[in-house]
Amino acid sequence: MEKEKYLEALKAAVVDGEEDDSAEAAQAALDAGLDPLILVNEAIQKPLEKVGKDFENGDVYLPELILVGDAARSASDVIMPHISAEDLEGSLQGKAVIGVVSGDLHDIGKNIVAAFLAAQGLKVIDLGTDVAPKTFVETVVRENAQYLVISTLLSTSRPFYRQIISLLEARGKRGETFILVGGGPVTPKWANEIGADGYGRDAKDAVNLCRMMADLAQKPPLAEPILVNALT
Ligand code: B12
């Protein structure tokens, strides 16, 4: 089979919500030598954006969304261990705490960001989904983490970012931890408003942000967030 066909087979399995086929197609694509980064972008991120739009427009319903979500997750579980520092050019040191904020159970994107950062050499402490602001902050303080990576896809969960930042300030740790924000409803403008240090659109941006922050002479908080790959 030509390489393109493996990519198409994976895309189709994900969009059709076939969990087992997605894992198999992902493995077949990797075995055929396809770049894991291309698989993530083309067979997971882009098709899921389309399914999300269809859901919003009422062309797709929740049960289908759940199937597609499960299929995408099983494909990404196969692909992620193949993302290496080599793919991402460079290496980082230190610790990153990552999680999805309260009320939000979307974890596919967060898992990809976590895998990219770990592949860069960072020690990643993944708190999972539906994480309370207090838990983020307690973990950062306990672990002395240099990076706090906050993710959500739900607009209704976005206000918790502000709480996390205020709590971190109250614990006297804001000057030691760079705060990176991203995920669907997060915008560069809003990142600026809440006083985050960095905004990015995808997992590669998260890596680039950490790299830029590691090279900075300044300590956090930054006067304005670094915006990577921002459209607005
Ligand atoms: C799959 C999916 C689900 C699955 C989730 C499965 C799972 N295990 O994650 C299921 C079916 C469970 C689900 C449920 C719901 N969903 Co949903 N879901 C999606 C969908 C289609 C894809 C999300 C996804 O995985 N994308 C692929 C990954 C790779 O991309 P990503 O998550 O965006 O992550 C990338 C970037 O955002 C970025 N990133 C993420 N975090 C960070 C952090 C930093 C610092 C940086 C730099 C970058 C970064 O990097 C990631 C990787 O490159 C989206 C549509 C969309 N456009 O996002 C809707 C979507 C997010 N869901 C939505 C909704 C409404 C829901 C439900 C409320 C539906 C319902 N009525 O019950 C529930 C909520 C459940 C809950 N409490 O969380 C809405 C949210 C609208 C909003 N703005 O609030 C969306 C946008 C669909 C829509 N257009 O209406 N969903």
CSV table of N, CA and C in Angstrom, one decimal, residues 88-89 92 116-117 120 147 180 199-200 202-215 226 228-229:
chain,number,residue,atom,x,y,z
A,88,LEU,N,11.1,16.6,17.3
A,88,LEU,CA,10.7,18.0,17.8
A,88,LEU,C,11.9,18.9,17.9
A,89,GLU,N,13.1,18.4,17.5
A,89,GLU,CA,14.3,19.2,17.4
A,89,GLU,C,14.7,19.9,18.7
A,92,LEU,N,14.8,19.8,26.5
A,92,LEU,CA,14.4,20.7,27.6
A,92,LEU,C,14.7,20.0,28.9
A,116,PHE,N,4.3,15.4,23.8
A,116,PHE,CA,5.3,16.2,23.2
A,116,PHE,C,6.3,16.8,24.2
A,117,LEU,N,5.8,17.2,25.3
A,117,LEU,CA,6.7,17.8,26.3
A,117,LEU,C,7.6,16.8,26.9
A,120,GLN,N,10.5,15.9,24.8
A,120,GLN,CA,11.5,16.9,24.9
A,120,GLN,C,12.5,16.8,26.0
A,147,TYR,N,7.1,24.9,34.7
A,147,TYR,CA,6.0,25.2,33.7
A,147,TYR,C,4.7,24.7,34.2
A,180,LEU,N,1.5,28.4,30.8
A,180,LEU,CA,1.2,28.3,29.3
A,180,LEU,C,-0.3,27.9,29.2
A,199,TYR,N,0.9,31.6,25.0
A,199,TYR,CA,-0.3,31.0,24.4
A,199,TYR,C,0.1,30.3,23.1
A,200,GLY,N,-0.5,29.1,22.9
A,200,GLY,CA,-0.2,28.4,21.7
A,200,GLY,C,-1.4,27.7,21.2
A,202,ASP,N,-1.3,24.6,19.3
A,202,ASP,CA,-1.2,23.1,19.3
A,202,ASP,C,0.0,22.6,20.1
A,203,ALA,N,0.2,21.3,20.1
A,203,ALA,CA,1.2,20.7,21.0
A,203,ALA,C,2.6,21.1,20.6
A,204,LYS,N,2.9,21.3,19.3
A,204,LYS,CA,4.2,21.8,18.9
A,204,LYS,C,4.5,23.2,19.5
A,205,ASP,N,3.4,24.0,19.5
A,205,ASP,CA,3.5,25.4,20.0
A,205,ASP,C,3.9,25.3,21.5
A,206,ALA,N,3.3,24.3,22.2
A,206,ALA,CA,3.6,24.2,23.7
A,206,ALA,C,5.1,23.9,23.8
A,207,VAL,N,5.7,23.1,23.0
A,207,VAL,CA,7.1,22.8,23.0
A,207,VAL,C,7.9,24.1,22.7
A,208,ASN,N,7.5,24.8,21.7
A,208,ASN,CA,8.2,26.0,21.3
A,208,ASN,C,8.2,27.0,22.4
A,209,LEU,N,7.0,27.1,23.1
A,209,LEU,CA,6.9,28.1,24.2
A,209,LEU,C,7.8,27.7,25.3
A,210,CYS,N,7.9,26.5,25.7
A,210,CYS,CA,8.8,26.1,26.8
A,210,CYS,C,10.2,26.4,26.4
A,211,ARG,N,10.5,26.1,25.1
A,211,ARG,CA,11.9,26.4,24.7
A,211,ARG,C,12.2,27.8,24.8
A,212,MET,N,11.3,28.7,24.3
A,212,MET,CA,11.6,30.1,24.4
A,212,MET,C,11.7,30.6,25.8
A,213,MET,N,10.8,30.1,26.7
A,213,MET,CA,10.8,30.5,28.1
A,213,MET,C,12.1,30.0,28.8
A,214,ALA,N,12.6,28.8,28.4
A,214,ALA,CA,13.9,28.3,29.0
A,214,ALA,C,15.0,29.3,28.6
A,215,ASP,N,15.0,29.9,27.4
A,215,ASP,CA,16.1,30.8,27.0
A,215,ASP,C,16.0,32.2,27.5
A,226,ILE,N,3.9,35.3,25.5
A,226,ILE,CA,4.5,35.0,24.2
A,226,ILE,C,3.4,34.3,23.4
A,228,VAL,N,2.4,32.1,20.2
A,228,VAL,CA,3.0,31.2,19.1
A,228,VAL,C,1.9,30.8,18.2
A,229,ASN,N,2.1,30.9,16.9
A,229,ASN,CA,1.1,30.4,15.9
A,229,ASN,C,-0.3,31.0,16.1
